[in-house]
PDB file of C-alpha atoms in Angstrom:
ATOM      1  CA  GLN A   1      -7.160   7.645  16.297  1.00  0.00           C
ATOM      2  CA  VAL A   2      -6.560   6.568  12.729  1.00  0.00           C
ATOM      3  CA  GLN A   3      -4.595   3.406  12.028  1.00  0.00           C
ATOM      4  CA  LEU A   4      -3.473   1.697   8.877  1.00  0.00           C
ATOM      5  CA  VAL A   5      -2.780  -1.977   9.392  1.00  0.00           C
ATOM      6  CA  GLU A   6      -1.001  -4.057   6.774  1.00  0.00           C
ATOM      7  CA  SER A   7      -1.074  -7.815   6.468  1.00  0.00           C
ATOM      8  CA  GLY A   8      -0.021 -10.522   4.053  1.00  0.00           C
ATOM      9  CA  GLY A   9       3.739 -10.242   3.878  1.00  0.00           C
ATOM     10  CA  GLY A  10       6.014 -13.229   4.018  1.00  0.00           C
ATOM     11  CA  LEU A  11       8.660 -15.300   2.299  1.00  0.00           C
ATOM     12  CA  VAL A  12       8.190 -16.452  -1.281  1.00  0.00           C
ATOM     13  CA  GLN A  13      10.405 -17.808  -4.045  1.00  0.00           C
ATOM     14  CA  THR A  14      11.108 -15.905  -7.223  1.00  0.00           C
ATOM     15  CA  GLY A  15       8.201 -16.152  -9.605  1.00  0.00           C
ATOM     16  CA  GLY A  16       5.742 -16.623  -6.777  1.00  0.00           C
ATOM     17  CA  SER A  17       2.854 -14.475  -5.596  1.00  0.00           C
ATOM     18  CA  LEU A  18       1.768 -12.688  -2.459  1.00  0.00           C
ATOM     19  CA  ARG A  19      -1.220 -10.538  -1.631  1.00  0.00           C
ATOM     20  CA  LEU A  20      -0.905  -7.611   0.754  1.00  0.00           C
ATOM     21  CA  SER A  21      -3.835  -5.923   2.438  1.00  0.00           C
ATOM     22  CA  CYS A  22      -4.193  -2.634   4.275  1.00  0.00           C
ATOM     23  CA  GLU A  23      -7.221  -1.528   6.206  1.00  0.00           C
ATOM     24  CA  ALA A  24      -7.835   1.909   7.659  1.00  0.00           C
ATOM     25  CA  SER A  25      -9.674   2.227  10.945  1.00  0.00           C
ATOM     26  CA  GLY A  26     -10.615   4.954  13.375  1.00  0.00           C
ATOM     27  CA  ASN A  27     -12.642   8.111  13.280  1.00  0.00           C
ATOM     28  CA  ILE A  28     -12.540   8.688   9.521  1.00  0.00           C
ATOM     29  CA  PHE A  29     -14.775  10.923   7.453  1.00  0.00           C
ATOM     30  CA  ARG A  30     -13.318   9.973   4.064  1.00  0.00           C
ATOM     31  CA  THR A  31     -10.338   8.085   2.696  1.00  0.00           C
ATOM     32  CA  ASN A  32      -8.909   9.610  -0.453  1.00  0.00           C
ATOM     33  CA  LEU A  33      -5.786   8.435  -2.262  1.00  0.00           C
ATOM     34  CA  MET A  34      -4.317   5.199  -0.935  1.00  0.00           C
ATOM     35  CA  ALA A  35      -0.976   3.784  -1.933  1.00  0.00           C
ATOM     36  CA  TRP A  36       1.783   1.274  -1.355  1.00  0.00           C
ATOM     37  CA  TYR A  37       5.399   2.222  -0.867  1.00  0.00           C
ATOM     38  CA  ARG A  38       8.352   0.017  -0.104  1.00  0.00           C
ATOM     39  CA  ARG A  39      11.721   0.401   1.555  1.00  0.00           C
ATOM     40  CA  THR A  40      14.402  -1.817   0.112  1.00  0.00           C
ATOM     41  CA  PRO A  41      17.324  -3.389   1.988  1.00  0.00           C
ATOM     42  CA  GLY A  42      19.418  -0.519   0.631  1.00  0.00           C
ATOM     43  CA  ASN A  43      17.054   1.730   2.594  1.00  0.00           C
ATOM     44  CA  GLN A  44      15.582   3.503  -0.386  1.00  0.00           C
ATOM     45  CA  ARG A  45      11.884   4.303  -0.185  1.00  0.00           C
ATOM     46  CA  GLU A  46      10.051   3.696  -3.418  1.00  0.00           C
ATOM     47  CA  TRP A  47       6.518   4.430  -4.481  1.00  0.00           C
ATOM     48  CA  VAL A  48       4.928   1.219  -5.786  1.00  0.00           C
ATOM     49  CA  ALA A  49       1.344   2.006  -6.732  1.00  0.00           C
ATOM     50  CA  ASP A  50      -1.598   4.146  -5.774  1.00  0.00           C
ATOM     51  CA  ILE A  51      -5.323   4.191  -6.283  1.00  0.00           C
ATOM     52  CA  THR A  52      -7.841   7.008  -6.054  1.00  0.00           C
ATOM     53  CA  SER A  53     -11.192   6.765  -4.335  1.00  0.00           C
ATOM     54  CA  GLY A  54     -12.674   6.433  -7.791  1.00  0.00           C
ATOM     55  CA  GLY A  55     -10.540   3.404  -8.526  1.00  0.00           C
ATOM     56  CA  THR A  56      -7.924   4.868 -10.864  1.00  0.00           C
ATOM     57  CA  ALA A  57      -4.674   2.972 -10.343  1.00  0.00           C
ATOM     58  CA  THR A  58      -1.141   4.017 -11.185  1.00  0.00           C
ATOM     59  CA  TYR A  59       2.002   1.894 -10.994  1.00  0.00           C
ATOM     60  CA  ALA A  60       5.732   2.288 -10.855  1.00  0.00           C
ATOM     61  CA  ASP A  61       7.408   1.015 -14.015  1.00  0.00           C
ATOM     62  CA  SER A  62       9.244  -1.622 -11.993  1.00  0.00           C
ATOM     63  CA  VAL A  63       5.996  -3.372 -11.016  1.00  0.00           C
ATOM     64  CA  LYS A  64       3.716  -2.586 -13.943  1.00  0.00           C
ATOM     65  CA  GLY A  65       2.178  -5.729 -15.367  1.00  0.00           C
ATOM     66  CA  ARG A  66       3.067  -7.771 -12.289  1.00  0.00           C
ATOM     67  CA  PHE A  67       1.321  -5.983  -9.409  1.00  0.00           C
ATOM     68  CA  THR A  68      -2.332  -5.020  -9.159  1.00  0.00           C
ATOM     69  CA  ILE A  69      -3.724  -2.592  -6.612  1.00  0.00           C
ATOM     70  CA  SER A  70      -7.397  -2.754  -5.749  1.00  0.00           C
ATOM     71  CA  ARG A  71      -9.702  -1.006  -3.355  1.00  0.00           C
ATOM     72  CA  ASP A  72     -12.842  -1.616  -1.330  1.00  0.00           C
ATOM     73  CA  ASN A  73     -14.147   1.767  -0.234  1.00  0.00           C
ATOM     74  CA  SER A  74     -16.815   0.264   2.000  1.00  0.00           C
ATOM     75  CA  LYS A  75     -14.075  -1.393   4.056  1.00  0.00           C
ATOM     76  CA  ARG A  76     -11.499   1.400   3.635  1.00  0.00           C
ATOM     77  CA  LYS A  77      -9.175  -1.291   2.405  1.00  0.00           C
ATOM     78  CA  ILE A  78      -6.666  -1.738  -0.358  1.00  0.00           C
ATOM     79  CA  ASP A  79      -4.948  -4.850  -1.584  1.00  0.00           C
ATOM     80  CA  LEU A  80      -1.786  -5.354  -3.583  1.00  0.00           C
ATOM     81  CA  GLN A  81      -1.649  -8.540  -5.604  1.00  0.00           C
ATOM     82  CA  MET A  82       1.986  -9.236  -6.405  1.00  0.00           C
ATOM     83  CA  ASN A  83       2.768 -11.804  -9.089  1.00  0.00           C
ATOM     84  CA  SER A  84       5.995 -12.901 -10.766  1.00  0.00           C
ATOM     85  CA  LEU A  85       7.956 -11.693  -7.775  1.00  0.00           C
ATOM     86  CA  LYS A  86      11.635 -10.914  -8.239  1.00  0.00           C
ATOM     87  CA  LEU A  87      14.536 -10.693  -5.830  1.00  0.00           C
ATOM     88  CA  GLY A  88      14.412  -6.928  -6.214  1.00  0.00           C
ATOM     89  CA  ASP A  89      10.904  -6.850  -4.780  1.00  0.00           C
ATOM     90  CA  THR A  90      12.299  -7.732  -1.364  1.00  0.00           C
ATOM     91  CA  ALA A  91      11.384  -4.830   0.903  1.00  0.00           C
ATOM     92  CA  VAL A  92       9.222  -3.655   3.738  1.00  0.00           C
ATOM     93  CA  TYR A  93       5.924  -2.586   2.179  1.00  0.00           C
ATOM     94  CA  TYR A  94       4.069   0.339   3.694  1.00  0.00           C
ATOM     95  CA  CYS A  95       0.492   1.401   3.250  1.00  0.00           C
ATOM     96  CA  PHE A  96      -0.192   5.109   2.833  1.00  0.00           C
ATOM     97  CA  ALA A  97      -3.457   7.022   2.829  1.00  0.00           C
ATOM     98  CA  MET A  98      -4.743  10.551   2.595  1.00  0.00           C
ATOM     99  CA  ILE A  99      -7.573  10.711   5.112  1.00  0.00           C
ATOM    100  CA  GLU A 100     -10.091  13.375   6.010  1.00  0.00           C
ATOM    101  CA  LEU A 101     -11.111  13.281   9.648  1.00  0.00           C
ATOM    102  CA  THR A 102     -14.075  15.625   9.233  1.00  0.00           C
ATOM    103  CA  GLN A 103     -15.902  17.220   6.329  1.00  0.00           C
ATOM    104  CA  SER A 104     -13.901  20.417   6.739  1.00  0.00           C
ATOM    105  CA  SER A 105     -10.565  19.190   8.085  1.00  0.00           C
ATOM    106  CA  GLY A 106      -8.684  18.628   4.860  1.00  0.00           C
ATOM    107  CA  ALA A 107      -6.734  15.452   4.220  1.00  0.00           C
ATOM    108  CA  TYR A 108      -3.856  14.210   6.352  1.00  0.00           C
ATOM    109  CA  GLU A 109      -1.163  11.683   5.558  1.00  0.00           C
ATOM    110  CA  TYR A 110      -1.124   8.383   7.409  1.00  0.00           C
ATOM    111  CA  TRP A 111       1.284   5.464   7.207  1.00  0.00           C
ATOM    112  CA  GLY A 112       1.098   1.863   8.291  1.00  0.00           C
ATOM    113  CA  ARG A 113       3.891   0.158  10.195  1.00  0.00           C
ATOM    114  CA  GLY A 114       4.914  -2.003   7.277  1.00  0.00           C
ATOM    115  CA  THR A 115       4.969  -5.658   6.362  1.00  0.00           C
ATOM    116  CA  GLN A 116       8.061  -7.558   5.240  1.00  0.00           C
ATOM    117  CA  VAL A 117       8.155  -9.218   1.838  1.00  0.00           C
ATOM    118  CA  THR A 118      11.167 -11.412   1.167  1.00  0.00           C
ATOM    119  CA  VAL A 119      11.735 -13.018  -2.215  1.00  0.00           C
ATOM    120  CA  SER A 120      14.305 -15.807  -2.301  1.00  0.00           C
ATOM    121  CA  SER A 121      15.962 -17.600  -5.175  1.00  0.00           C
TER     122      SER A 121
END
C-alpha cells in the first residue's frame, strides 16, 4: 500500500521559515510528478508547487521567490522550504504524487494526510 507522509509543519511568526517534507513509501515502481497543495482556513485548495522526476520545479505566483521545492528521487522524497512566511500562508499543506505501481500500470494519484502550518503576527 502506498503512503505519502508529510512532516515539518508548525507555528511560526510572520517572516519566519519552515521546511516541510514528504516521503512516499510502499510498493512503488516509479514516482513521477510530486507536488504540494494547501487548503486555507477559508477551505480553498490551492496548488503551491510541483516538481518533475527530472527536477523541473514550478510555483504558484503567491509563493514564487519565497518557497523552494526540492526532490530526492532515491528516497522518493520532496521538501518545501518556506521562507518569508506570511499570514496568508496559514493552511494545511498536502503532499501529492503521481505514482506508478508497476511498469505497465500507469500512474495513480496519491495524497498525504496533511500537515498544519500556522503563521502568526
